[in-house]
Short mmCIF file of C-alpha atoms in Angstrom, two decimals:
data_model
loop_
_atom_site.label_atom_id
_atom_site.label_comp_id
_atom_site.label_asym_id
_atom_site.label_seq_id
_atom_site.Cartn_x
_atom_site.Cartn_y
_atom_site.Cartn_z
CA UNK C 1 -1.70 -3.32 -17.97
CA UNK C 2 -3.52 -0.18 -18.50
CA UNK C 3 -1.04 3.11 -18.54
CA UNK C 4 -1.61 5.60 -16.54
CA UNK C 5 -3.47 4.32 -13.75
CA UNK C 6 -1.29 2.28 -11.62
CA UNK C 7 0.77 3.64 -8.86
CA UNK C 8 4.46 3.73 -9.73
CA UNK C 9 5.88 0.54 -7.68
CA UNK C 10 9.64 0.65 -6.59
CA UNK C 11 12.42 0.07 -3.97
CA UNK C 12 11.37 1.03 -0.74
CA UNK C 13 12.83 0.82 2.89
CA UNK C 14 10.81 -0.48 5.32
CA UNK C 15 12.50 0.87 9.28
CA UNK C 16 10.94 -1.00 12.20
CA UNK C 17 11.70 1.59 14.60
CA UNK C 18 11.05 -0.47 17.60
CA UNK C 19 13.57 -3.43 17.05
CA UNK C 20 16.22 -1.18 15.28
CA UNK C 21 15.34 -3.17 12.06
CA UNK C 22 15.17 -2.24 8.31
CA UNK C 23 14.69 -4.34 5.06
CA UNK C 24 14.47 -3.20 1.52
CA UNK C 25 11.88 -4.23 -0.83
CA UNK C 26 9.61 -2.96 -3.52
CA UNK C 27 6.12 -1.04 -3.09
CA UNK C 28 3.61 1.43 -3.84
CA UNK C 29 4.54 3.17 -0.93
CA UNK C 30 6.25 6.48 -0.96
CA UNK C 31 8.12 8.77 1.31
CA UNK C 32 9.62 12.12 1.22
CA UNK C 33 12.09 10.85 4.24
CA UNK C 34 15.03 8.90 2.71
CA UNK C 35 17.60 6.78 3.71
CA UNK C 36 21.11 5.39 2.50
CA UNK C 37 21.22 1.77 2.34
CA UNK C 38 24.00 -0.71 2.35
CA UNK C 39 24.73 -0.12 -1.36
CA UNK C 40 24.82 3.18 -1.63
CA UNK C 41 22.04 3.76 -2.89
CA UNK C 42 19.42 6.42 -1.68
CA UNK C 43 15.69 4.86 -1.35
CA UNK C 44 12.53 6.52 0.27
CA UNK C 45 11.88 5.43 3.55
CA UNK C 46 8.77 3.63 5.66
CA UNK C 47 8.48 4.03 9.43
CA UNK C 48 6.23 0.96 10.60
CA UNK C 49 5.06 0.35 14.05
CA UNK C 50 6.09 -3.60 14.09
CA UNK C 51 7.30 -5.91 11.61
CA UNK C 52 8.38 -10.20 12.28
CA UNK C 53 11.31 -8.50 14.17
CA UNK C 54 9.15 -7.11 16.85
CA UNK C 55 5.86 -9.06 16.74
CA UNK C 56 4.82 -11.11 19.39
CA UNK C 57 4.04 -14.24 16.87
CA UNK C 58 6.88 -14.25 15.12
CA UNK C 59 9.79 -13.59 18.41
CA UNK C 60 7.74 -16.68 20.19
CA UNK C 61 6.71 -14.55 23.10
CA UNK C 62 2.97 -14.97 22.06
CA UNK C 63 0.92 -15.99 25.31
CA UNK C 64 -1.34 -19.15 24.97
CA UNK C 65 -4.41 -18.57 26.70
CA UNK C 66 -5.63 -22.10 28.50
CA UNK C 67 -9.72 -21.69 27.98
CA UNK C 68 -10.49 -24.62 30.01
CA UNK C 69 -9.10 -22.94 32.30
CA UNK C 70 -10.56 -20.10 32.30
CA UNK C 71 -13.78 -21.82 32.28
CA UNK C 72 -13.15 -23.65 35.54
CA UNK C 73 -12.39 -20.63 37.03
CA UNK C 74 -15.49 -18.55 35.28
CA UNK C 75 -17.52 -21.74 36.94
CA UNK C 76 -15.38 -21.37 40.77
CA UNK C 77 -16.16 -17.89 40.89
CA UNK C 78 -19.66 -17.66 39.50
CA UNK C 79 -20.97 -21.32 39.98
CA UNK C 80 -22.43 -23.42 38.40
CA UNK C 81 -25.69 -22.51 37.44
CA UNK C 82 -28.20 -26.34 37.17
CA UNK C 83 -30.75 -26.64 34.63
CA UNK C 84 -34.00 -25.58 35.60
#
């Protein structure tokens, strides 16, 4: 690799504020907030919005939309228009 031009890449917390959730990895990222892990050890720290903890996909509470459905009902409500 080329010095000089890369970001320096490193441990980094990740804090899923919403589920109460935090996992430490390595990134470009940087932070002046910090945090004290589990080892004792004091890493820069990522506030996220949602992570697998807290996403919809990934807890299983994902709604399935039924399309048929909701073109019979498109059809009920609007009727059905016959080819002219």
């Amino acid at each position: 690799m080329k010095p000089g031009i890369h970001p320096a890449y490193g441990p980094v917390v990740f804090r899923d504020r919403a589920a109460n959730y935090a996992f430490l990895t390595r990134s470009t990222m940087t932070s002046d907030k910090t945090i004290e892990w589990e080892d004792g050890n004091t890493y820069p720290v990522v506030d996220v919005e949602i992570s697998h903890v807290s996403h919809p996909f990934y807890t299983g509470t994902a709604r399935v939309l039924d399309t048929a459905g909701r073109v019979e009902r498109f059809e009920r409500r609007y009727g059905r228009r016959g080819a002219s």
